[in-house]
PDB file of C-alpha atoms in Angstrom:
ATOM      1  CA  UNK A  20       0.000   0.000   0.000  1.00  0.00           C
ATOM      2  CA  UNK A  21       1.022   3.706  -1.206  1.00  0.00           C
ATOM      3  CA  UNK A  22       0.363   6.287   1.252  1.00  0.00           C
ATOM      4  CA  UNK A  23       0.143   9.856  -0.503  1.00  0.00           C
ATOM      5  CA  UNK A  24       0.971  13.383   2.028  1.00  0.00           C
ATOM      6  CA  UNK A  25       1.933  16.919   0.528  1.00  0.00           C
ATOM      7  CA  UNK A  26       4.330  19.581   1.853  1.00  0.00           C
ATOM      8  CA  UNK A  27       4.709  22.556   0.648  1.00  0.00           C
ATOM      9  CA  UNK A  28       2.583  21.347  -2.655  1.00  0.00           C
ATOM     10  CA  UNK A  29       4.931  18.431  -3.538  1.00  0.00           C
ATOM     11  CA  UNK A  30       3.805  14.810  -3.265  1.00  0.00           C
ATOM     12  CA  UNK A  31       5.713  12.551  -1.004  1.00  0.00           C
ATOM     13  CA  UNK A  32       5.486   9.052  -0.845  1.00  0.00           C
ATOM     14  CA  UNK A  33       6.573   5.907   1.508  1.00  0.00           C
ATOM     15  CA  UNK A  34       6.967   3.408  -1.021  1.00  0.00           C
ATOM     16  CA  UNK A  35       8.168   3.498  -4.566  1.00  0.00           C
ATOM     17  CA  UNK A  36       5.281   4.794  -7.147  1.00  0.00           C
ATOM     18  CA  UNK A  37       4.174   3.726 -10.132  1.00  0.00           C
ATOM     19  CA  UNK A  38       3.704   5.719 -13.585  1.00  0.00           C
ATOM     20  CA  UNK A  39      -0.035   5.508 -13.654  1.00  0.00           C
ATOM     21  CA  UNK A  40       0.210   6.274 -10.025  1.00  0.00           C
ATOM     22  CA  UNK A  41       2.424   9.626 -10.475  1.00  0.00           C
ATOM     23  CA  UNK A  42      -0.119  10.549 -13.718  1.00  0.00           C
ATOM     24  CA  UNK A  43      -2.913  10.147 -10.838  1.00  0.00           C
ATOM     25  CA  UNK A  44      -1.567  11.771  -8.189  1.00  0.00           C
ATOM     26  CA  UNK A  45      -0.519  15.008 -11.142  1.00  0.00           C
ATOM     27  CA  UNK A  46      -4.859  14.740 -12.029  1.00  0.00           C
ATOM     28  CA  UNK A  47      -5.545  14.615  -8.275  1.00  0.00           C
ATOM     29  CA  UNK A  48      -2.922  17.903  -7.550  1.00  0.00           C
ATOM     30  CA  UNK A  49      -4.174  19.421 -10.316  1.00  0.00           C
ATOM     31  CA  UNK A  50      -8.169  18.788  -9.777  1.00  0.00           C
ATOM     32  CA  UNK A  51      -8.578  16.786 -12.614  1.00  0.00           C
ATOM     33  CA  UNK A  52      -8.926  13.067 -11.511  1.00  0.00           C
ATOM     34  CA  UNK A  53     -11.200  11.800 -14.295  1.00  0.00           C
ATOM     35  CA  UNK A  54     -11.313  15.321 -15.909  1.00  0.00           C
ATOM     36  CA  UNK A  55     -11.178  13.887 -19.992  1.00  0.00           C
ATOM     37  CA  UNK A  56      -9.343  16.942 -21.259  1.00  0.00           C
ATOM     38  CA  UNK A  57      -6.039  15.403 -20.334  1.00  0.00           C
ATOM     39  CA  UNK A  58      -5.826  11.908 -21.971  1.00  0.00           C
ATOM     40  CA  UNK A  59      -4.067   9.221 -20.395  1.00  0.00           C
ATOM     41  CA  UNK A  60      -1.929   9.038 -23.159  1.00  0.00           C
ATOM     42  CA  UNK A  61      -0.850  12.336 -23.402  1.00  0.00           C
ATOM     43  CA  UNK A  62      -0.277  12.636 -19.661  1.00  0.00           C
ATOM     44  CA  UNK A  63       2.543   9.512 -20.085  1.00  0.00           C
ATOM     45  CA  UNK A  64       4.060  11.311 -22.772  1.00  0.00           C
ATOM     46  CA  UNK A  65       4.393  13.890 -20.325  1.00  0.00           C
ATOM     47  CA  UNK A  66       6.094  11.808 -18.079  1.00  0.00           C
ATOM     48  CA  UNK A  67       8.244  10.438 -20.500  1.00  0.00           C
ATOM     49  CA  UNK A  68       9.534  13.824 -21.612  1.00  0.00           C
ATOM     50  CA  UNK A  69       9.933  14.922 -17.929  1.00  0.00           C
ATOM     51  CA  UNK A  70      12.000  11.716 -17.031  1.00  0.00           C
ATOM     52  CA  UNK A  71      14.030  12.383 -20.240  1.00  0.00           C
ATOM     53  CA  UNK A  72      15.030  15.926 -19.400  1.00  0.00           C
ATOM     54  CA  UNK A  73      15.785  14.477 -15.770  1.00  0.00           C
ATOM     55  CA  UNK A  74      17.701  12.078 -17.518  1.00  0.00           C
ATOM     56  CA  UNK A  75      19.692  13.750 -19.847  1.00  0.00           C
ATOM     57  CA  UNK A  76      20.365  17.083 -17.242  1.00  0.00           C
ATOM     58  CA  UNK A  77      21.386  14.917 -14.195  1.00  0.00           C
ATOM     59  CA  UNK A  78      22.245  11.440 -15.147  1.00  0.00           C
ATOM     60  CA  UNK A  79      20.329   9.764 -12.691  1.00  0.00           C
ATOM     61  CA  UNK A  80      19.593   6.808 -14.482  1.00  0.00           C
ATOM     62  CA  UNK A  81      22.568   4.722 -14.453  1.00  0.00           C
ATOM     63  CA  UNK A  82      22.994   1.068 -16.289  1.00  0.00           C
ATOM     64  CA  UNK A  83      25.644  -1.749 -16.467  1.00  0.00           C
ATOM     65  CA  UNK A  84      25.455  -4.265 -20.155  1.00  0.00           C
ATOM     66  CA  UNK A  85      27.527  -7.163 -21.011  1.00  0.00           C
ATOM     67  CA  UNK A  86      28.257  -8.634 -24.368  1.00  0.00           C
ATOM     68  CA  UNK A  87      31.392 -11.295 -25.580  1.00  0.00           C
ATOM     69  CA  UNK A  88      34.071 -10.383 -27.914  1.00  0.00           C
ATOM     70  CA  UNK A  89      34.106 -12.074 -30.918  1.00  0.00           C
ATOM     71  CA  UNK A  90      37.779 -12.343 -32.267  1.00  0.00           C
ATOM     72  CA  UNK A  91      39.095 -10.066 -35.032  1.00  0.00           C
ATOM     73  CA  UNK A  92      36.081  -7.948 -34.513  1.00  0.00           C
ATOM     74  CA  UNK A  93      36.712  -4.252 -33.399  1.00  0.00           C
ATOM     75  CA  UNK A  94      33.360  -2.840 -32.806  1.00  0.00           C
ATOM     76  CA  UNK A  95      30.198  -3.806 -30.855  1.00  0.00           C
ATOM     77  CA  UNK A  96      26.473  -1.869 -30.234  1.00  0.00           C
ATOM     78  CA  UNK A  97      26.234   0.370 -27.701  1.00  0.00           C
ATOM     79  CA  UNK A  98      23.598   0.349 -25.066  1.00  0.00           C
ATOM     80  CA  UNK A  99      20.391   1.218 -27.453  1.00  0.00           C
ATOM     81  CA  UNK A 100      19.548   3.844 -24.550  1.00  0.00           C
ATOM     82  CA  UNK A 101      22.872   5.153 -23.544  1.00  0.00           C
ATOM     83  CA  UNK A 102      23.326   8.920 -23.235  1.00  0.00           C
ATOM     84  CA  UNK A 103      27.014   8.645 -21.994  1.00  0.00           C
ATOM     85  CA  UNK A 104      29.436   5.599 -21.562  1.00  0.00           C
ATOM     86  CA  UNK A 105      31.100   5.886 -17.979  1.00  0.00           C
ATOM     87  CA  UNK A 106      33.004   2.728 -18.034  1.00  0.00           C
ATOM     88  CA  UNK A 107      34.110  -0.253 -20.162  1.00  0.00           C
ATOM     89  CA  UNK A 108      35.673  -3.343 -18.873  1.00  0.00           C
ATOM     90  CA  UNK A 109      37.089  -6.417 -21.168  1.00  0.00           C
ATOM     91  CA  UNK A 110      38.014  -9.245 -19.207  1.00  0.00           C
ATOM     92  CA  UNK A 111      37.220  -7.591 -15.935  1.00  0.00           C
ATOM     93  CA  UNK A 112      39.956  -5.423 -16.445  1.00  0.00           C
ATOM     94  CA  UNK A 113      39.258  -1.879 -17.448  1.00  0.00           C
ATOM     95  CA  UNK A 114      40.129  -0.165 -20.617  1.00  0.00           C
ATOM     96  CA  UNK A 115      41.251   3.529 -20.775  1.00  0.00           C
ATOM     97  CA  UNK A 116      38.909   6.328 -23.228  1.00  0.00           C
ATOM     98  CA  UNK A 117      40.339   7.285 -26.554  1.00  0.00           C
ATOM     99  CA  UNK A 118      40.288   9.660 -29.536  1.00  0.00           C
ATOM    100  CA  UNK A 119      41.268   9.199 -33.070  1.00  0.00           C
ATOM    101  CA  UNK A 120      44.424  11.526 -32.787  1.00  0.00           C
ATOM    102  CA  UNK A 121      45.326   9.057 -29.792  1.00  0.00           C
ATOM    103  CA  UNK A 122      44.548   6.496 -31.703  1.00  0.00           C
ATOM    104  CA  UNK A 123      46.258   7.490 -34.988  1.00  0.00           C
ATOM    105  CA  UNK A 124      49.440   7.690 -32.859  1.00  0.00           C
ATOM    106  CA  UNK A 125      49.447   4.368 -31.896  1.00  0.00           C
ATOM    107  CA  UNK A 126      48.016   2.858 -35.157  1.00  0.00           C
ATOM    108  CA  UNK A 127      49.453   4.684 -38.109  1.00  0.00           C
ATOM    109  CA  UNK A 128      48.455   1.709 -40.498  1.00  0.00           C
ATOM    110  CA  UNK A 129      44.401   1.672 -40.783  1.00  0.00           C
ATOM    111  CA  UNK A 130      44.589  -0.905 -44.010  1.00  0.00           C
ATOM    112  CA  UNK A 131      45.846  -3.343 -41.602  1.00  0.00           C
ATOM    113  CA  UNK A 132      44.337  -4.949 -37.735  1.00  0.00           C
ATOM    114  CA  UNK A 133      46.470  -5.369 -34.601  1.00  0.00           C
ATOM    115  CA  UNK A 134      44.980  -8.235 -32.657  1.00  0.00           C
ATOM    116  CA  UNK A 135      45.104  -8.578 -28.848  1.00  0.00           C
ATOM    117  CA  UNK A 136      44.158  -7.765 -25.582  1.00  0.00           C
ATOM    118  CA  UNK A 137      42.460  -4.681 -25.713  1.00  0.00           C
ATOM    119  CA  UNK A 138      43.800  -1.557 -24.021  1.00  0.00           C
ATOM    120  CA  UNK A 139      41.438   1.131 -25.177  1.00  0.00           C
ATOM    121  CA  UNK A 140      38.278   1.778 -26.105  1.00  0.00           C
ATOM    122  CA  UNK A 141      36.302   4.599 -28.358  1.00  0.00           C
ATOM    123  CA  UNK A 142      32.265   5.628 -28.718  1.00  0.00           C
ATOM    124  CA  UNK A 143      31.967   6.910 -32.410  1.00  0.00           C
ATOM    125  CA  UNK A 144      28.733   6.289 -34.349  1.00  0.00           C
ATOM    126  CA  UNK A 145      26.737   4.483 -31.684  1.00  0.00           C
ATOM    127  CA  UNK A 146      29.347   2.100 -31.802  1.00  0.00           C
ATOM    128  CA  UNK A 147      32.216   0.999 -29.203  1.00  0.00           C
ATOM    129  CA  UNK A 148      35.509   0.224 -30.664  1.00  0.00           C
ATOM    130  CA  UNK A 149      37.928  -1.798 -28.989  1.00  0.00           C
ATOM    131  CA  UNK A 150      41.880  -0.728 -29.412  1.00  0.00           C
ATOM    132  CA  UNK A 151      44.048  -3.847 -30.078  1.00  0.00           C
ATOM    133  CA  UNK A 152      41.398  -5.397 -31.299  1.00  0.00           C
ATOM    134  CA  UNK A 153      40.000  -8.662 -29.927  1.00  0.00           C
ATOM    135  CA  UNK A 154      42.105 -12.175 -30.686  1.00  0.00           C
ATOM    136  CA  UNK A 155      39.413 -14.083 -28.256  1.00  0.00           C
ATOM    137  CA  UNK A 156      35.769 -15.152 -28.766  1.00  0.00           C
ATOM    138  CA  UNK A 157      33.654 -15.125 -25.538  1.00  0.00           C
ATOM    139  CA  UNK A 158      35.477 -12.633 -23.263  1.00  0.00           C
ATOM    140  CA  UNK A 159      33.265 -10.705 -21.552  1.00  0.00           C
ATOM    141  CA  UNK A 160      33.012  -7.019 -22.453  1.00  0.00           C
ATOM    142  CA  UNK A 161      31.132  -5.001 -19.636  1.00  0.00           C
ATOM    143  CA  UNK A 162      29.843  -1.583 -20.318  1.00  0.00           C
ATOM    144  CA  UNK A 163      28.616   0.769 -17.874  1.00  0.00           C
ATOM    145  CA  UNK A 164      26.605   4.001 -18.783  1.00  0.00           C
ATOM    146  CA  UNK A 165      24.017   6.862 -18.720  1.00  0.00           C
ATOM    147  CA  UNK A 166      20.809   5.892 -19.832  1.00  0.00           C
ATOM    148  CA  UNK A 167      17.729   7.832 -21.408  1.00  0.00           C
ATOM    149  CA  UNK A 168      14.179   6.321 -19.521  1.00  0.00           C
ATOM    150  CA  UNK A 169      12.291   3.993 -21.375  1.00  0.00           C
ATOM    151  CA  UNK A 170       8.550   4.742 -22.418  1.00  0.00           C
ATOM    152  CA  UNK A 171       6.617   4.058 -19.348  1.00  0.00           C
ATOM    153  CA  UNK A 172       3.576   2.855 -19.482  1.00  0.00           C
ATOM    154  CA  UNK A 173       0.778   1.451 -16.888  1.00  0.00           C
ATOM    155  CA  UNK A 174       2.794  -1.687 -15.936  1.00  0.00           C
ATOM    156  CA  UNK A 175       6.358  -0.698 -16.274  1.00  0.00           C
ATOM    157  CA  UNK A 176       8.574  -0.066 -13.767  1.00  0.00           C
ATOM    158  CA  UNK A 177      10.278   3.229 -13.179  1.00  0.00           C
ATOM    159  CA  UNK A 178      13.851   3.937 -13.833  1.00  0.00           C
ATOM    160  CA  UNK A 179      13.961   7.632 -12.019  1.00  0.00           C
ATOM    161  CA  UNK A 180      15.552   6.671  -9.127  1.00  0.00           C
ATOM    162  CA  UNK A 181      12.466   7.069  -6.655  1.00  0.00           C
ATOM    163  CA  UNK A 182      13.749   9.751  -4.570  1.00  0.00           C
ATOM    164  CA  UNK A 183      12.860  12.173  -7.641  1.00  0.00           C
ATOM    165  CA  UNK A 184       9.749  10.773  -8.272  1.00  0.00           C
ATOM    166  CA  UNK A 185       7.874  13.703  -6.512  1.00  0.00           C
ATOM    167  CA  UNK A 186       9.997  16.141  -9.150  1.00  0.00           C
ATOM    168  CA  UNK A 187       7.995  13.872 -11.946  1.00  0.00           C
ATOM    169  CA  UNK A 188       4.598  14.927 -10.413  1.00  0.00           C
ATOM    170  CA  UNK A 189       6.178  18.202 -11.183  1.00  0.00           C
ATOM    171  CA  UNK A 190       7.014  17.715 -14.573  1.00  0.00           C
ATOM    172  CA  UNK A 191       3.549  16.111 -15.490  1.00  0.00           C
ATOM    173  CA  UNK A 192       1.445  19.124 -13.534  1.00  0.00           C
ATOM    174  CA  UNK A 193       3.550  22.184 -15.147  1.00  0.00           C
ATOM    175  CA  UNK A 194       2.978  20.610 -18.821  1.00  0.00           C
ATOM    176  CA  UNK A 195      -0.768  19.604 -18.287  1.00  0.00           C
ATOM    177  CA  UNK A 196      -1.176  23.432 -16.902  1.00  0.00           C
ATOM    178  CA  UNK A 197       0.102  24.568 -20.579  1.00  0.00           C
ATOM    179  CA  UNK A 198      -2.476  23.450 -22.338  1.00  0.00           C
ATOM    180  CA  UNK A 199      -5.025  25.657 -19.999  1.00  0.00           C
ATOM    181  CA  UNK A 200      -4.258  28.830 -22.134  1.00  0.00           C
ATOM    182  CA  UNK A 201      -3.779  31.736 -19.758  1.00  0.00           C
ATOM    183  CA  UNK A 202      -4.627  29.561 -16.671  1.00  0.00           C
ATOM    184  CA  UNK A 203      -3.173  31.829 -13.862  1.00  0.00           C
ATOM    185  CA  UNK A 204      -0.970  28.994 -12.360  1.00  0.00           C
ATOM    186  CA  UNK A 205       0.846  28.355 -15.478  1.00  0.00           C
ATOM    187  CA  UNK A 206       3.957  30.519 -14.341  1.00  0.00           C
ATOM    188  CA  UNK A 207       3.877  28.550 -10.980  1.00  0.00           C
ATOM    189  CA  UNK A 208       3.771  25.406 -12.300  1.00  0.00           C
ATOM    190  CA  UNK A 209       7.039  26.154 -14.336  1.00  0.00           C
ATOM    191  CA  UNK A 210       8.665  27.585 -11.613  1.00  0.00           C
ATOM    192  CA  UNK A 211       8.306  24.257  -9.752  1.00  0.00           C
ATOM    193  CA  UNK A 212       9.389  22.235 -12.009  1.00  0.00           C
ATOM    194  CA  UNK A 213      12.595  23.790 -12.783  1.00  0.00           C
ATOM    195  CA  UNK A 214      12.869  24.352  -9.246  1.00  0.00           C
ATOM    196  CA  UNK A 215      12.924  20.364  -9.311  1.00  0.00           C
ATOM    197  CA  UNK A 216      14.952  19.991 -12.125  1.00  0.00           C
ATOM    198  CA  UNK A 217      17.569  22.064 -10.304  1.00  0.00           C
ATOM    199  CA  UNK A 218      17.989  20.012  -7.492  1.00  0.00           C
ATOM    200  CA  UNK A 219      17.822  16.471  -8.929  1.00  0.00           C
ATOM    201  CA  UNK A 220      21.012  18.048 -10.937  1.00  0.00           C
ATOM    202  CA  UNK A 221      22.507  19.095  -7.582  1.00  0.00           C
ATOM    203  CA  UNK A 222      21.545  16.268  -5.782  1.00  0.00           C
ATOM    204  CA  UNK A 223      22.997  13.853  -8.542  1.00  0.00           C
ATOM    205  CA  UNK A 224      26.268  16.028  -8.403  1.00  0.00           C
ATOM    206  CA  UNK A 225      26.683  15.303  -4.474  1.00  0.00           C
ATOM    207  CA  UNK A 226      26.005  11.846  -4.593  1.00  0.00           C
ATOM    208  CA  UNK A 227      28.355  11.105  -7.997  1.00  0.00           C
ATOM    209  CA  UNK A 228      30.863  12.853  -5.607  1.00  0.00           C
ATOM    210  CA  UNK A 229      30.511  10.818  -2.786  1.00  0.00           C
ATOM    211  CA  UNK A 230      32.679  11.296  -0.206  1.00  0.00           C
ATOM    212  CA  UNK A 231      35.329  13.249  -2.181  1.00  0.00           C
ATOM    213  CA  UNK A 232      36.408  16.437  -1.708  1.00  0.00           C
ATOM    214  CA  UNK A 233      36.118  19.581  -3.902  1.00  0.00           C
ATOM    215  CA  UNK A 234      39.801  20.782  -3.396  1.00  0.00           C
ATOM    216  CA  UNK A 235      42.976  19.355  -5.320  1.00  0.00           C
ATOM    217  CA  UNK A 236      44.604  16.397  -3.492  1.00  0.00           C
ATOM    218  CA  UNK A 237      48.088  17.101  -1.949  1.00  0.00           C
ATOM    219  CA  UNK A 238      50.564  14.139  -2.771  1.00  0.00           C
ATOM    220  CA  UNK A 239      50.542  12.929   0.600  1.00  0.00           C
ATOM    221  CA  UNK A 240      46.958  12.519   0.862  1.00  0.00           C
ATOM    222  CA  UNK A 241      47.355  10.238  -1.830  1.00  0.00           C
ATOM    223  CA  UNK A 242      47.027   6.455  -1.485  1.00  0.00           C
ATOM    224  CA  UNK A 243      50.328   4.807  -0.725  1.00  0.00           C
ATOM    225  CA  UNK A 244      52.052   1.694  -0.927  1.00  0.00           C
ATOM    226  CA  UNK A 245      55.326   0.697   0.635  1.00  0.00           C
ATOM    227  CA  UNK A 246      56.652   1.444  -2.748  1.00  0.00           C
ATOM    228  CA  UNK A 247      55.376   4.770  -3.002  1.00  0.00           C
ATOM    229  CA  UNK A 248      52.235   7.095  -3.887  1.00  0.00           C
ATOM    230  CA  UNK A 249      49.464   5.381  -6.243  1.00  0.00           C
TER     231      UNK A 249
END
């Protein structure tokens, strides 16, 4: 059971919601439960687009994939839904980001393929390239990244992490008040929803942070070994 509260005009919840439950609890805000001028339909593309721009500004929705190598192949599909690629391992080991001027320096011959254990990595073309290229079928190749939301729908689960589900209500109440030309709230609707916007962004940044702090690290405060700094 879902118990429903609101402070200061944002919905709070004890338990994880669902879409239709956030596009019901944006009618029941807004005085429309049942009210036929907003579609069902239209109110989930509404909450699509507002978890996409909470996606895409704050990265909140974060993914890991895993795929083989095949050998003498260089490139594999990226995530279908991946707005950035944070992290690729091969082998359980990970691989370092590069460029094509990197790249170029290592590889000056393009008409012919250097095989091995790769190294590297590049994202070009909705494609990830692997730098040497793979001489082993079946090793594991583990990507981690960014992701855009999926369409929701009735029965789908949420990717929004659910502490910024009340910032969806949000979303869905600010663009169901634009279609009520020159309704009086339209301005305050807005403001609240880039008022959440704002702080899933800030919230996101803390908590990629973690415990680090914002200051450059002196070389003693780095970790050490008995053979010196790391």
């Amino acid at each position: 059971h879902t118990r429903y509260g609101t402070v200061t005009g944002v919905q709070t919840c004890a338990l994880p919601i669902s879409p239709l439950e956030i596009i019901t609890s944006a009618r029941r805000f807004h005085n429309a439960e049942g009210d036929d001028f907003w579609s069902d339909a239209a109110l989930y593309d509404h909450l699509y687009y507002a978890a996409m721009r909470l996606a895409k500004e704050s990265q909140c929705i974060e993914n890991r994939y895993t795929t083989t190598s095949t050998a003498s192949q260089t490139e594999y599909s990226k995530p279908t839904r991946a707005i950035e690629i944070k992290r690729v391992e091969y082998d359980s080991r990970k691989l370092d980001p590069i460029d094509f001027r990197q790249l170029d320096s290592i590889d000056l011959n393009t008409n012919s393929t250097i095989t091995g254990t790769p190294q590297y990595y590049y994202w070009f073309d909705n494609v990830i390239g692997l730098h040497p290229t793979p001489d082993t079928t079946s090793d594991t190749i583990k990507i981690y990244s960014y992701d855009y939301p999926a369409v929701p729908s009735a029965t789908t689960t949420l990717e929004i992490p659910v502490q910024y589900h009340d910032a969806l209500v949000m979303g869905v109440r600010a663009f169901m008040s634009g279609k009520e030309l020159g309704h009086p709230n339209t301005g305050f609707y807005d403001q609240k929803w880039e008022e959440a916007v704002r702080d899933v962004v800030r919230k996101e940044r803390h908590r990629k942070r973690a415990d680090k702090f914002r200051r450059v690290l002196r070389e003693e405060d780095l970790p050490s070994t008995s053979q010196g700094y790391i």
